[in-house]
PDB file of C-alpha atoms in Angstrom:
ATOM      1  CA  UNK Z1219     112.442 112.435  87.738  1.00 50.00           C
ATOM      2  CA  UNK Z1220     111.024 114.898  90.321  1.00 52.00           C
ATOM      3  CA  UNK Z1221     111.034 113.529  94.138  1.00 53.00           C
ATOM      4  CA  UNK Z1222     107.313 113.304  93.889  1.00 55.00           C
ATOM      5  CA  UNK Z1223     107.490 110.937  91.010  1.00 76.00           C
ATOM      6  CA  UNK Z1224     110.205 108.923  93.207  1.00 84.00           C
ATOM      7  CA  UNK Z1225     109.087 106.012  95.190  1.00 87.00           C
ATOM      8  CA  UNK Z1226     109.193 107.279  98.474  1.00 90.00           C
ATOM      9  CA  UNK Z1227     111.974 105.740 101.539  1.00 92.00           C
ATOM     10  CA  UNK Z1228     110.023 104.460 104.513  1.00 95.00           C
ATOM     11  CA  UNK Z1229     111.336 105.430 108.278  1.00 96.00           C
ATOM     12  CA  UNK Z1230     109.449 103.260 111.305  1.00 97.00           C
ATOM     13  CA  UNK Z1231     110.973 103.855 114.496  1.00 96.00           C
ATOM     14  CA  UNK Z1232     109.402 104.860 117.715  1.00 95.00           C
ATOM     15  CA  UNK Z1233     111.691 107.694 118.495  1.00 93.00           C
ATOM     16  CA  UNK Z1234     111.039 111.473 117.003  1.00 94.00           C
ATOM     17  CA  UNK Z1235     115.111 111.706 117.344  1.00 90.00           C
ATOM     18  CA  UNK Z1236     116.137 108.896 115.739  1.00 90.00           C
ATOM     19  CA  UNK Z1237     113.781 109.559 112.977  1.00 94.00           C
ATOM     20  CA  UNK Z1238     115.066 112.945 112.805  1.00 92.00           C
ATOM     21  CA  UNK Z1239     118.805 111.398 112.735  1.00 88.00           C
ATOM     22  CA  UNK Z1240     117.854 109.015 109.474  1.00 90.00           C
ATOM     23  CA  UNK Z1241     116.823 112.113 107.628  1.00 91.00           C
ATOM     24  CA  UNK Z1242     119.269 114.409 108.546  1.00 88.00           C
ATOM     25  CA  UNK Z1243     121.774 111.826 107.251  1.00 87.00           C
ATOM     26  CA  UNK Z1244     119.247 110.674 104.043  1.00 89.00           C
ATOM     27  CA  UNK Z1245     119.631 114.577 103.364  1.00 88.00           C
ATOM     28  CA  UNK Z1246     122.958 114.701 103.855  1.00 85.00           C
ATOM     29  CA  UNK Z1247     123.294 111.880 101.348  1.00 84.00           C
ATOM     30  CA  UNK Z1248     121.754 114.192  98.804  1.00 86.00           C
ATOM     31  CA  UNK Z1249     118.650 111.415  98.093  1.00 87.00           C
ATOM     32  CA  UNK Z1250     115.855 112.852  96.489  1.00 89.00           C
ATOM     33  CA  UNK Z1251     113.145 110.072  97.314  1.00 89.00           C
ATOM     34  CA  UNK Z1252     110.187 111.182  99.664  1.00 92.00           C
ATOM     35  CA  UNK Z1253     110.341 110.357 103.235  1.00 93.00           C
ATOM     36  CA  UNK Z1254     107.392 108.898 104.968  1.00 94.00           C
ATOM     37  CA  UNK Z1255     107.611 108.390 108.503  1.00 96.00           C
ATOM     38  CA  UNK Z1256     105.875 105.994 111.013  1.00 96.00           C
ATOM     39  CA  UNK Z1257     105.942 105.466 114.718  1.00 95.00           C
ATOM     40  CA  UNK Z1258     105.604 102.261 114.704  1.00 94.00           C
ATOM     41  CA  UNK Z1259     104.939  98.680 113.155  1.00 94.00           C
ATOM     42  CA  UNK Z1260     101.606  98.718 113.014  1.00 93.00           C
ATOM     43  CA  UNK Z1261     100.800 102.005 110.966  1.00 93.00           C
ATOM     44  CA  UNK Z1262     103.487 101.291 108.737  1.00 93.00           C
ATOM     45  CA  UNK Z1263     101.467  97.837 107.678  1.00 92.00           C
ATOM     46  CA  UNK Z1264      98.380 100.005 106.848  1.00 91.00           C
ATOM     47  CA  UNK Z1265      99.854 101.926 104.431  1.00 90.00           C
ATOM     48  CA  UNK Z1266     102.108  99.014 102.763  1.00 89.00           C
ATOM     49  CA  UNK Z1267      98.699  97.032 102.783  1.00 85.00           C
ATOM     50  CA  UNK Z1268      96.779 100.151 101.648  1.00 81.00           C
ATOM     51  CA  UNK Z1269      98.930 101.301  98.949  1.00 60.00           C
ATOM     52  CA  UNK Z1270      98.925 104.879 100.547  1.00 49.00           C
ATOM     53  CA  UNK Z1271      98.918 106.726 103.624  1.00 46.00           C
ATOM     54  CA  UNK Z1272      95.740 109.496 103.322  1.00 41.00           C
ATOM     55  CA  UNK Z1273      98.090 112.497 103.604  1.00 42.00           C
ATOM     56  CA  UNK Z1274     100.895 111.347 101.601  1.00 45.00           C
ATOM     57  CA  UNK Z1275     100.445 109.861  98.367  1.00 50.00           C
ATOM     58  CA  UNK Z1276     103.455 109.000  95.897  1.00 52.00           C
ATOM     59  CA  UNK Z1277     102.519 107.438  93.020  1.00 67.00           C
ATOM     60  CA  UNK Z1278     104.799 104.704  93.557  1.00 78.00           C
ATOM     61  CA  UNK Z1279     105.644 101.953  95.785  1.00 84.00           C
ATOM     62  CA  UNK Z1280     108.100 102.656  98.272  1.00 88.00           C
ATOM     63  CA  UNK Z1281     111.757 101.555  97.251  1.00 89.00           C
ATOM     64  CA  UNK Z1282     113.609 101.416 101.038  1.00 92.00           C
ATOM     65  CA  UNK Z1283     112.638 101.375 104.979  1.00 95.00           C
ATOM     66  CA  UNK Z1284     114.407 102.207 107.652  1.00 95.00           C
ATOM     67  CA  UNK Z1285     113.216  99.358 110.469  1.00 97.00           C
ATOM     68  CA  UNK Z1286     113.742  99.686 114.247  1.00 96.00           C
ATOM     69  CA  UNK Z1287     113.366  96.743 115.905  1.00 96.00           C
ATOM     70  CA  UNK Z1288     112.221  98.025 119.548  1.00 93.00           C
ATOM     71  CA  UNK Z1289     108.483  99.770 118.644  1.00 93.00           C
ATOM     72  CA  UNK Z1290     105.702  99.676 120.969  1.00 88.00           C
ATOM     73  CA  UNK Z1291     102.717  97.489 119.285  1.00 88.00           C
ATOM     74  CA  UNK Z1292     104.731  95.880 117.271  1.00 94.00           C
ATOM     75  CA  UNK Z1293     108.444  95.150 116.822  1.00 95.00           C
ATOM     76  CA  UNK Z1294     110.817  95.253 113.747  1.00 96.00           C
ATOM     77  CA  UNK Z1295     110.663  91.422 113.564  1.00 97.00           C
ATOM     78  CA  UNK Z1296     107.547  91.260 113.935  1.00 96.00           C
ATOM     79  CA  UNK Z1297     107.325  93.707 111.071  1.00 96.00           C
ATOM     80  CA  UNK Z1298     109.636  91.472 109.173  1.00 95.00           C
ATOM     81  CA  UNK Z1299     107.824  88.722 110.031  1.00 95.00           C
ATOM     82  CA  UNK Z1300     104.703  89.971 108.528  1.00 93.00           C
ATOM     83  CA  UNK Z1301     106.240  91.380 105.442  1.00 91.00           C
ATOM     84  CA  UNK Z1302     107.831  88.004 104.323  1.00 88.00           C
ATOM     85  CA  UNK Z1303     104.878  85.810 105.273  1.00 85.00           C
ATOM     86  CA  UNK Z1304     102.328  88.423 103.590  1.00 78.00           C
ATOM     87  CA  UNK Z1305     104.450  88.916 100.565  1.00 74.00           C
ATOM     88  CA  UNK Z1306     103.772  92.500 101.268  1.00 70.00           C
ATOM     89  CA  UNK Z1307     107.615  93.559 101.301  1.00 65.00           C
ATOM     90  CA  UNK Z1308     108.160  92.189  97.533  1.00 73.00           C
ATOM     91  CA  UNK Z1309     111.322  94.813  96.276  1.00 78.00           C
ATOM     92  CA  UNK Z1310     111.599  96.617  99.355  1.00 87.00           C
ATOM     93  CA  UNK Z1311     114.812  96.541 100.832  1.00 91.00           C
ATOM     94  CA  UNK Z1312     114.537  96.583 104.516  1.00 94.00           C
ATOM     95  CA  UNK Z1313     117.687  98.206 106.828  1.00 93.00           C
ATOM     96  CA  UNK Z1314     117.157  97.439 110.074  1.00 95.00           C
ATOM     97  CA  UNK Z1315     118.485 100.103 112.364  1.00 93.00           C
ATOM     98  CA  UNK Z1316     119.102  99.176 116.050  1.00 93.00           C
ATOM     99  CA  UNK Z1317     120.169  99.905 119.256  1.00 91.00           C
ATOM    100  CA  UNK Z1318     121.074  96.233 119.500  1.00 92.00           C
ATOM    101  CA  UNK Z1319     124.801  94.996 118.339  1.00 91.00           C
ATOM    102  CA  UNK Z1320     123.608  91.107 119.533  1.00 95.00           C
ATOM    103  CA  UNK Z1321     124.823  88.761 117.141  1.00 96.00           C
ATOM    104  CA  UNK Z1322     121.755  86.590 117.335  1.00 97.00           C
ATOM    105  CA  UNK Z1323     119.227  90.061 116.600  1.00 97.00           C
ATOM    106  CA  UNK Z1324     121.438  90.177 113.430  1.00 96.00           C
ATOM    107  CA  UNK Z1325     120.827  87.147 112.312  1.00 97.00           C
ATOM    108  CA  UNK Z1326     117.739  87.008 112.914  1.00 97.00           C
ATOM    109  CA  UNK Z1327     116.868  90.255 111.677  1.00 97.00           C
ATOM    110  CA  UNK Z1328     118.925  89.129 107.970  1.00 96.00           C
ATOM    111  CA  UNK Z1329     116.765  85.354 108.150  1.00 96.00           C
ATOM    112  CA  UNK Z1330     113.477  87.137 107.869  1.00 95.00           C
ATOM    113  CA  UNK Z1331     114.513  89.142 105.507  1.00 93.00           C
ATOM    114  CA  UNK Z1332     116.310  92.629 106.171  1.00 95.00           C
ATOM    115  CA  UNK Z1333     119.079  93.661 103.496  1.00 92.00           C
ATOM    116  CA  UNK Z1334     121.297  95.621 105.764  1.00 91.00           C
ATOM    117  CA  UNK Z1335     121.639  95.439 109.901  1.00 93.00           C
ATOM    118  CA  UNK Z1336     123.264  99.281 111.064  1.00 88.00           C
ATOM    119  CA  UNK Z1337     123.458  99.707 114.745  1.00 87.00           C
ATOM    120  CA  UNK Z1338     122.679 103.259 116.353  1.00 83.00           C
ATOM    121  CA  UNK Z1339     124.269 105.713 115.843  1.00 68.00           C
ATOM    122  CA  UNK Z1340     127.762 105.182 116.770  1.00 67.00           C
ATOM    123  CA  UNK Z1341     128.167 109.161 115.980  1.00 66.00           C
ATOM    124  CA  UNK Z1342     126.933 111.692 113.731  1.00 62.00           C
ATOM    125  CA  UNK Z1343     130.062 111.724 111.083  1.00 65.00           C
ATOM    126  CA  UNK Z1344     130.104 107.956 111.212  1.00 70.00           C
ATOM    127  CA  UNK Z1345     126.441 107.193 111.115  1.00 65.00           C
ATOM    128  CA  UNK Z1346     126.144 109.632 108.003  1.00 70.00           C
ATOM    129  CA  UNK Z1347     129.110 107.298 106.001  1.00 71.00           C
ATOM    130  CA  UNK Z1348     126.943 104.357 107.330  1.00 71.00           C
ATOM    131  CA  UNK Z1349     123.860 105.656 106.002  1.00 73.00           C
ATOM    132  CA  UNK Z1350     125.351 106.559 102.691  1.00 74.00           C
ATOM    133  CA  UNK Z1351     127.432 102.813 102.110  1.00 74.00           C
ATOM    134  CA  UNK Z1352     123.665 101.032 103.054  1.00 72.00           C
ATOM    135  CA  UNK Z1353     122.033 103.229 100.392  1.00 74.00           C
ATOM    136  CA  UNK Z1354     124.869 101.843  97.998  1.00 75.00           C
ATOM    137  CA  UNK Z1355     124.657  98.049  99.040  1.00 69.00           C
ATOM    138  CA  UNK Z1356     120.602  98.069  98.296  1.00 67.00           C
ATOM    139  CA  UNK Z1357     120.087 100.809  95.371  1.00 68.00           C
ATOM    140  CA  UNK Z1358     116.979 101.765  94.531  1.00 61.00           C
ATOM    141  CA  UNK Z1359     117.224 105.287  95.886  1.00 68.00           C
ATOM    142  CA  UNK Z1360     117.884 108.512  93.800  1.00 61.00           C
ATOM    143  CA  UNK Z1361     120.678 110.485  95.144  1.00 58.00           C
ATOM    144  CA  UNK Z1362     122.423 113.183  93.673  1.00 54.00           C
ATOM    145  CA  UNK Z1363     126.066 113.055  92.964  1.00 43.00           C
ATOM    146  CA  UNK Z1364     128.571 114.736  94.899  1.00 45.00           C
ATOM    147  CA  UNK Z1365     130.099 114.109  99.224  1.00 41.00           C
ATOM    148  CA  UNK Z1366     127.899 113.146 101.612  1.00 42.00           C
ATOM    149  CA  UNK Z1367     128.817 115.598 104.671  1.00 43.00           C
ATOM    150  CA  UNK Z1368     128.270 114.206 108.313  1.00 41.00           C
ATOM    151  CA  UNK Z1369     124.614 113.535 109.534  1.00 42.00           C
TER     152      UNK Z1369
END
């Protein structure tokens, strides 16, 4: 299946370097799903409510997202929030990724709905292994065989 065929992996987070971090380590991972990224909560539920951001069209529904929880406009629970109550985030597994290590942001974040909870990046080598065990745990992501180097 060619990447542009895949359903695409879904970034929202606020923070050009963090975004850059998820895809360095995504890479890194060897996935071949298209990355779409959004800067926060708010343009990420046009295009799940739209089917389609203008400039980036897939041809399938994303698979993954990558959820801060700290965004301007609108935060990832919010965001979670909205996805449960609006059945908009039926099959997409949500990992929330987060500066916070509170127990009670984890739980929360796992009631409304997230599949994984991976705080920020405790380091490059680690966060890539992190990465790479949370694509694992949820599937739905095309990834070639073979090591997954450090983000």
């Amino acid at each position: 299946m060619t990447a542009a065929r895949l359903p695409p992996i879904l970034i929202a987070d606020d923070d050009a370097d963090d975004q850059f971090l998820l895809r360095r380590a995504l890479q890194k991972a060897k996935v071949e799903n298209p990355i779409v990224t959004f800067n926060d909560g708010d343009d990420l539920l046009q295009f799940l409510t739209a089917g389609t951001a203008p400039e980036q069209s897939h041809g399938a529904p994303p698979c993954l997202l990558f959820l801060d929880l700290n965004m301007p406009r609108m935060t990832g629970f919010d965001v979670l929030a909205t996805l449960a109550h609006a059945k908009l985030g039926r099959g997409l597994k949500t990992v929330v990724v987060s500066s916070s290590s509170r127990e009670e942001d984890v739980e929360r974040a796992k009631r409304l709905g997230a599949s994984e909870y991976l705080i920020k990046f405790p380091g490059p080598e680690t966060f890539g292994r992190i990465v790479a065990d949370a694509l694992e745990k949820v599937g739905g992501v095309e990834a070639k065989r073979g090591s997954q180097d450090a983000a």
